[in-house]
C-alpha cells in the first residue's frame, strides 16, 4: 500500500469513527476495518458507519446524481440510502499535519477523491453458497428496472466498465498471445456493448444498477434486515438486461448452478422485470450482455494474474475459454441489439 493509499484509509477511518462515536463518550471502539482498497473505491468501516472514497477521476456531477438516486424515496427498499447529503459528496480530508504544499518542481498532488458515507449492512456470506440470495437479488433488480427514473441521470456505466477492463488487460499484457481469445470475444460485440455508442433507444431508458453481483447486496439493518442493493457508482439509465448479464454469463460458462440461475430468472420474471419476456427464451435479450460480462471478467482475470505473476485458476480459465467460444458464435441472437 502506497503512502497516499495509507493516508486515504486512515482519513476514512477517522471520518467514519467521528460519525459512529457519540460526542464526549469514552472510546472503546475497535480500530477501523478496511473492507476494500482499490483505485476505484476504498471502503473503511468504523462501528456502524462505512466511508467510501471513490475514484479520483470520478465525474463529481454524475456521482452526485447517483447518490441522490440512492436517497430518493422512490428507491426506498431497493437501494441502501446514504448518510451523505444527496448531491453533496465530501472529499477526502487532508492527511494529518495539514495540507501539503509540494515544491513547484515536485510531482503534482493527487486529485482529491470524493467521499460518501453509508450505514453498515451485513453482506452475503461467501462461505455459504447455498444460501446465496439469488431470488432476492432478482426481485430487487426487477423493482429497480420497473421504477421510473425520478430525475435526469447519467447513462449506466456497464459498457464503459467492460471497455476499461479490456484496456487494463492490454496494458498489463502488451503483445501477449494470452489476450487474443478475450480480444476476439470483445471485437465480436456490437458497438453499444463496448461503450462506443449509446444502447438502442428502445432499451436505453430503464433504471439500471450497472454492476450487479452478490457483493452488491447487504442486509440492513444488520444482521437480519431485508436485502438491499449497494454501490451506485455505475447506476443510471440503460438496457436492464445488462444487470442480468453477469449471472447469465456465469450460468453459460458453468460457474453458476442451473438451479440458481433458474431461481434468479424465475424470480425476476415473477416480479415483472422488463429485461426479458415474461416467458419463452430469454437469450435473445441476454446474449449480448452475457458475452460482454464474460469478456470483462476474463480481461480482469488476466490483468490480475499479470499483476500477481501467476496463471489463471480454474474459474478464471473457464471465462477465458468462454471468450474463445463466443467469438465463433453466429451473431443472430445479438442482431436486435446491434441494429
Short mmCIF file of N, CA and C in Angstrom, two decimals, residues 180-283:
data_model
loop_
_atom_site.label_atom_id
_atom_site.label_comp_id
_atom_site.label_asym_id
_atom_site.label_seq_id
_atom_site.Cartn_x
_atom_site.Cartn_y
_atom_site.Cartn_z
N UNK A 180 -5.51 -12.92 -26.76
CA UNK A 180 -6.17 -13.00 -28.07
C UNK A 180 -7.59 -13.54 -27.99
N UNK A 181 -7.88 -14.60 -27.21
CA UNK A 181 -9.28 -15.05 -27.14
C UNK A 181 -10.21 -13.98 -26.56
N UNK A 182 -9.72 -13.24 -25.58
CA UNK A 182 -10.56 -12.20 -24.97
C UNK A 182 -10.81 -11.07 -25.96
N UNK A 183 -9.77 -10.67 -26.69
CA UNK A 183 -9.95 -9.62 -27.68
C UNK A 183 -10.87 -10.07 -28.82
N UNK A 184 -10.81 -11.35 -29.17
CA UNK A 184 -11.71 -11.85 -30.20
C UNK A 184 -13.16 -11.77 -29.74
N UNK A 185 -13.40 -12.15 -28.49
CA UNK A 185 -14.75 -12.02 -27.95
C UNK A 185 -15.21 -10.57 -27.88
N UNK A 186 -14.28 -9.67 -27.54
CA UNK A 186 -14.58 -8.24 -27.45
C UNK A 186 -14.96 -7.66 -28.80
N UNK A 187 -14.20 -8.01 -29.83
CA UNK A 187 -14.46 -7.45 -31.16
C UNK A 187 -15.77 -7.96 -31.75
N UNK A 188 -16.24 -9.11 -31.27
CA UNK A 188 -17.49 -9.67 -31.79
C UNK A 188 -18.72 -8.99 -31.21
N UNK A 189 -18.54 -8.13 -30.22
CA UNK A 189 -19.68 -7.45 -29.61
C UNK A 189 -20.12 -6.25 -30.44
N UNK A 190 -21.40 -5.89 -30.38
CA UNK A 190 -21.84 -4.65 -31.04
C UNK A 190 -21.25 -3.43 -30.35
N UNK A 191 -21.19 -2.33 -31.06
CA UNK A 191 -20.51 -1.13 -30.56
C UNK A 191 -21.11 -0.63 -29.26
N UNK A 192 -22.43 -0.77 -29.07
CA UNK A 192 -23.03 -0.23 -27.84
C UNK A 192 -22.53 -0.98 -26.61
N UNK A 193 -22.29 -2.30 -26.75
CA UNK A 193 -21.82 -3.10 -25.62
C UNK A 193 -20.36 -2.83 -25.30
N UNK A 194 -19.63 -2.21 -26.23
CA UNK A 194 -18.24 -1.81 -25.99
C UNK A 194 -18.15 -0.36 -25.50
N UNK A 195 -19.30 0.27 -25.26
CA UNK A 195 -19.32 1.64 -24.76
C UNK A 195 -18.97 2.68 -25.79
N UNK A 196 -19.07 2.32 -27.08
CA UNK A 196 -18.67 3.26 -28.15
C UNK A 196 -19.83 4.10 -28.65
N UNK A 197 -21.04 3.60 -28.52
CA UNK A 197 -22.26 4.34 -28.91
C UNK A 197 -23.33 4.03 -27.86
N UNK A 198 -24.39 4.84 -27.78
CA UNK A 198 -25.46 4.55 -26.83
C UNK A 198 -26.18 3.24 -27.18
N UNK A 199 -26.81 2.66 -26.17
CA UNK A 199 -27.63 1.47 -26.38
C UNK A 199 -28.80 1.81 -27.29
N UNK A 200 -29.38 0.81 -27.98
CA UNK A 200 -30.57 1.07 -28.80
C UNK A 200 -31.64 1.80 -28.00
N UNK A 201 -32.30 2.76 -28.63
CA UNK A 201 -33.21 3.67 -27.92
C UNK A 201 -34.30 2.92 -27.16
N UNK A 202 -34.85 1.88 -27.73
CA UNK A 202 -35.96 1.19 -27.05
C UNK A 202 -35.51 0.47 -25.79
N UNK A 203 -34.19 0.32 -25.59
CA UNK A 203 -33.67 -0.39 -24.43
C UNK A 203 -32.86 0.50 -23.51
N UNK A 204 -32.83 1.80 -23.75
CA UNK A 204 -31.86 2.63 -23.04
C UNK A 204 -32.44 3.49 -21.92
N UNK A 205 -33.75 3.43 -21.69
CA UNK A 205 -34.34 4.35 -20.73
C UNK A 205 -34.66 3.76 -19.37
N UNK A 206 -34.21 2.55 -19.09
CA UNK A 206 -34.55 1.89 -17.84
C UNK A 206 -33.52 2.22 -16.76
N UNK A 207 -33.98 2.26 -15.53
CA UNK A 207 -33.10 2.47 -14.39
C UNK A 207 -32.33 1.18 -14.12
N UNK A 208 -30.99 1.26 -14.13
CA UNK A 208 -30.14 0.07 -14.02
C UNK A 208 -29.12 0.26 -12.90
N UNK A 209 -28.67 -0.86 -12.34
CA UNK A 209 -27.61 -0.83 -11.34
C UNK A 209 -26.26 -0.68 -12.00
N UNK A 210 -26.00 -1.45 -13.05
CA UNK A 210 -24.77 -1.31 -13.83
C UNK A 210 -23.64 -2.23 -13.45
N UNK A 211 -23.69 -2.87 -12.25
CA UNK A 211 -22.58 -3.74 -11.83
C UNK A 211 -23.09 -4.78 -10.85
N UNK A 212 -24.10 -5.52 -11.26
CA UNK A 212 -24.75 -6.46 -10.34
C UNK A 212 -23.91 -7.71 -10.11
N UNK A 213 -23.63 -8.01 -8.87
CA UNK A 213 -23.11 -9.31 -8.42
C UNK A 213 -23.48 -9.43 -6.95
N UNK A 214 -23.25 -10.59 -6.35
CA UNK A 214 -23.72 -10.81 -4.99
C UNK A 214 -23.01 -9.93 -3.96
N UNK A 215 -21.83 -9.40 -4.32
CA UNK A 215 -21.16 -8.47 -3.42
C UNK A 215 -21.86 -7.13 -3.32
N UNK A 216 -22.87 -6.92 -4.15
CA UNK A 216 -23.61 -5.65 -4.15
C UNK A 216 -24.91 -5.74 -3.37
N UNK A 217 -25.01 -6.72 -2.49
CA UNK A 217 -26.19 -6.83 -1.63
C UNK A 217 -25.77 -6.87 -0.18
N UNK A 218 -26.55 -6.19 0.65
CA UNK A 218 -26.37 -6.26 2.10
C UNK A 218 -27.74 -6.33 2.77
N UNK A 219 -27.74 -6.90 3.96
CA UNK A 219 -28.93 -6.81 4.81
C UNK A 219 -28.82 -5.56 5.67
N UNK A 220 -29.88 -4.76 5.66
CA UNK A 220 -29.90 -3.57 6.51
C UNK A 220 -31.32 -3.37 7.04
N UNK A 221 -31.44 -3.17 8.37
CA UNK A 221 -30.36 -3.14 9.37
C UNK A 221 -29.72 -4.52 9.54
N UNK A 222 -28.40 -4.49 9.82
CA UNK A 222 -27.67 -5.72 10.04
C UNK A 222 -28.08 -6.31 11.40
N UNK A 223 -28.11 -7.62 11.56
CA UNK A 223 -27.71 -8.60 10.54
C UNK A 223 -28.87 -9.24 9.80
N UNK A 224 -30.12 -8.92 10.17
CA UNK A 224 -31.26 -9.68 9.65
C UNK A 224 -32.28 -8.84 8.89
N UNK A 225 -31.93 -7.60 8.54
CA UNK A 225 -32.85 -6.76 7.80
C UNK A 225 -33.05 -7.26 6.38
N UNK A 226 -33.89 -6.60 5.62
CA UNK A 226 -34.11 -7.02 4.23
C UNK A 226 -32.87 -6.77 3.38
N UNK A 227 -32.75 -7.51 2.28
CA UNK A 227 -31.66 -7.30 1.35
C UNK A 227 -31.87 -6.00 0.59
N UNK A 228 -30.78 -5.26 0.38
CA UNK A 228 -30.80 -4.02 -0.41
C UNK A 228 -29.59 -4.02 -1.34
N UNK A 229 -29.71 -3.31 -2.44
CA UNK A 229 -28.59 -3.14 -3.36
C UNK A 229 -27.71 -1.99 -2.90
N UNK A 230 -26.41 -2.15 -3.04
CA UNK A 230 -25.45 -1.10 -2.70
C UNK A 230 -24.60 -0.76 -3.91
N UNK A 231 -23.74 0.24 -3.75
CA UNK A 231 -22.76 0.66 -4.75
C UNK A 231 -23.43 1.17 -6.02
N UNK A 232 -23.76 2.45 -6.00
CA UNK A 232 -24.44 3.06 -7.14
C UNK A 232 -23.49 3.78 -8.08
N UNK A 233 -22.19 3.50 -7.98
CA UNK A 233 -21.20 4.20 -8.80
C UNK A 233 -21.44 4.04 -10.30
N UNK A 234 -22.09 2.93 -10.69
CA UNK A 234 -22.31 2.66 -12.12
C UNK A 234 -23.77 2.76 -12.51
N UNK A 235 -24.63 3.18 -11.59
CA UNK A 235 -26.07 3.23 -11.85
C UNK A 235 -26.40 4.33 -12.85
N UNK A 236 -27.55 4.15 -13.49
CA UNK A 236 -28.02 5.14 -14.45
C UNK A 236 -29.04 4.51 -15.37
N UNK A 237 -29.30 5.14 -16.49
CA UNK A 237 -30.28 4.62 -17.43
C UNK A 237 -29.58 3.81 -18.51
N UNK A 238 -30.24 2.75 -18.95
CA UNK A 238 -29.65 1.88 -19.96
C UNK A 238 -30.49 0.64 -20.18
N UNK A 239 -29.86 -0.40 -20.72
CA UNK A 239 -30.52 -1.66 -21.02
C UNK A 239 -30.56 -2.50 -19.75
N UNK A 240 -31.76 -2.84 -19.25
CA UNK A 240 -31.82 -3.60 -18.00
C UNK A 240 -31.24 -5.00 -18.11
N UNK A 241 -31.14 -5.53 -19.33
CA UNK A 241 -30.57 -6.87 -19.49
C UNK A 241 -29.12 -6.90 -19.03
N UNK A 242 -28.44 -5.75 -19.02
CA UNK A 242 -27.06 -5.73 -18.56
C UNK A 242 -26.94 -6.23 -17.12
N UNK A 243 -27.92 -5.88 -16.30
CA UNK A 243 -27.87 -6.29 -14.89
C UNK A 243 -28.06 -7.79 -14.71
N UNK A 244 -28.59 -8.46 -15.72
CA UNK A 244 -28.72 -9.91 -15.69
C UNK A 244 -27.54 -10.59 -16.38
N UNK A 245 -26.66 -9.79 -16.96
CA UNK A 245 -25.60 -10.33 -17.80
C UNK A 245 -24.58 -11.16 -17.06
N UNK A 246 -24.19 -10.74 -15.83
CA UNK A 246 -23.15 -11.49 -15.13
C UNK A 246 -23.66 -12.87 -14.69
N UNK A 247 -24.81 -12.98 -14.00
CA UNK A 247 -25.29 -14.33 -13.69
C UNK A 247 -25.55 -15.16 -14.94
N UNK A 248 -26.03 -14.52 -16.02
CA UNK A 248 -26.23 -15.27 -17.27
C UNK A 248 -24.90 -15.79 -17.81
N UNK A 249 -23.85 -14.97 -17.74
CA UNK A 249 -22.53 -15.39 -18.20
C UNK A 249 -21.99 -16.52 -17.35
N UNK A 250 -22.17 -16.43 -16.04
CA UNK A 250 -21.70 -17.49 -15.15
C UNK A 250 -22.44 -18.80 -15.43
N UNK A 251 -23.74 -18.71 -15.66
CA UNK A 251 -24.51 -19.91 -15.97
C UNK A 251 -24.03 -20.52 -17.29
N UNK A 252 -23.85 -19.69 -18.31
CA UNK A 252 -23.42 -20.20 -19.61
C UNK A 252 -22.02 -20.80 -19.55
N UNK A 253 -21.18 -20.30 -18.64
CA UNK A 253 -19.81 -20.80 -18.52
C UNK A 253 -19.69 -21.97 -17.56
N UNK A 254 -20.78 -22.31 -16.88
CA UNK A 254 -20.74 -23.42 -15.95
C UNK A 254 -20.34 -23.05 -14.54
N UNK A 255 -20.24 -21.75 -14.23
CA UNK A 255 -19.86 -21.32 -12.89
C UNK A 255 -21.06 -21.17 -11.96
N UNK A 256 -22.25 -21.00 -12.52
CA UNK A 256 -23.46 -20.85 -11.72
C UNK A 256 -24.34 -22.07 -11.96
N UNK A 257 -24.73 -22.73 -10.88
CA UNK A 257 -25.53 -23.95 -10.99
C UNK A 257 -26.87 -23.65 -11.68
N UNK A 258 -27.36 -24.56 -12.52
CA UNK A 258 -28.64 -24.33 -13.20
C UNK A 258 -29.78 -23.98 -12.25
N UNK A 259 -29.83 -24.64 -11.08
CA UNK A 259 -30.93 -24.34 -10.15
C UNK A 259 -30.86 -22.91 -9.63
N UNK A 260 -29.64 -22.38 -9.45
CA UNK A 260 -29.50 -20.99 -9.02
C UNK A 260 -29.89 -20.03 -10.14
N UNK A 261 -29.47 -20.35 -11.36
CA UNK A 261 -29.81 -19.49 -12.48
C UNK A 261 -31.32 -19.43 -12.68
N UNK A 262 -31.99 -20.59 -12.66
CA UNK A 262 -33.43 -20.59 -12.90
C UNK A 262 -34.20 -19.98 -11.74
N UNK A 263 -33.68 -20.11 -10.51
CA UNK A 263 -34.32 -19.41 -9.39
C UNK A 263 -34.23 -17.90 -9.60
N UNK A 264 -33.07 -17.42 -10.05
CA UNK A 264 -32.86 -16.00 -10.33
C UNK A 264 -33.79 -15.53 -11.45
N UNK A 265 -33.78 -16.25 -12.57
CA UNK A 265 -34.58 -15.85 -13.73
C UNK A 265 -36.07 -15.90 -13.42
N UNK A 266 -36.52 -16.97 -12.76
CA UNK A 266 -37.95 -17.09 -12.46
C UNK A 266 -38.41 -15.99 -11.50
N UNK A 267 -37.56 -15.67 -10.51
CA UNK A 267 -37.93 -14.62 -9.56
C UNK A 267 -38.00 -13.27 -10.26
N UNK A 268 -37.08 -13.02 -11.17
CA UNK A 268 -37.09 -11.75 -11.93
C UNK A 268 -38.36 -11.63 -12.76
N UNK A 269 -38.71 -12.70 -13.44
CA UNK A 269 -39.91 -12.67 -14.26
C UNK A 269 -41.17 -12.53 -13.41
N UNK A 270 -41.22 -13.26 -12.30
CA UNK A 270 -42.41 -13.20 -11.43
C UNK A 270 -42.61 -11.81 -10.86
N UNK A 271 -41.51 -11.06 -10.69
CA UNK A 271 -41.60 -9.71 -10.15
C UNK A 271 -41.82 -8.66 -11.25
N UNK A 272 -42.05 -9.10 -12.48
CA UNK A 272 -42.37 -8.17 -13.55
C UNK A 272 -41.18 -7.47 -14.15
N UNK A 273 -40.00 -8.04 -14.05
CA UNK A 273 -38.82 -7.41 -14.62
C UNK A 273 -38.93 -7.27 -16.13
N UNK A 274 -38.58 -6.10 -16.68
CA UNK A 274 -38.77 -5.84 -18.11
C UNK A 274 -37.60 -6.25 -19.00
N UNK A 275 -36.52 -6.78 -18.45
CA UNK A 275 -35.33 -7.05 -19.26
C UNK A 275 -35.54 -8.21 -20.22
N UNK A 276 -36.40 -9.17 -19.86
CA UNK A 276 -36.64 -10.34 -20.68
C UNK A 276 -38.15 -10.56 -20.80
N UNK A 277 -38.60 -11.30 -21.80
CA UNK A 277 -40.03 -11.59 -21.90
C UNK A 277 -40.51 -12.38 -20.68
N UNK A 278 -41.80 -12.30 -20.42
CA UNK A 278 -42.37 -12.97 -19.25
C UNK A 278 -42.30 -14.48 -19.36
N UNK A 279 -42.19 -15.00 -20.55
CA UNK A 279 -41.99 -16.44 -20.74
C UNK A 279 -41.23 -16.65 -22.05
N UNK A 280 -40.90 -17.89 -22.31
CA UNK A 280 -40.15 -18.18 -23.53
C UNK A 280 -38.65 -18.00 -23.34
N UNK A 281 -37.93 -17.95 -24.45
CA UNK A 281 -36.47 -17.91 -24.46
C UNK A 281 -35.97 -16.52 -24.08
N UNK A 282 -35.18 -16.39 -22.97
CA UNK A 282 -34.68 -15.07 -22.60
C UNK A 282 -33.40 -14.66 -23.32
N UNK A 283 -32.76 -15.61 -24.04
CA UNK A 283 -31.41 -15.35 -24.53
C UNK A 283 -31.31 -14.32 -25.66
#
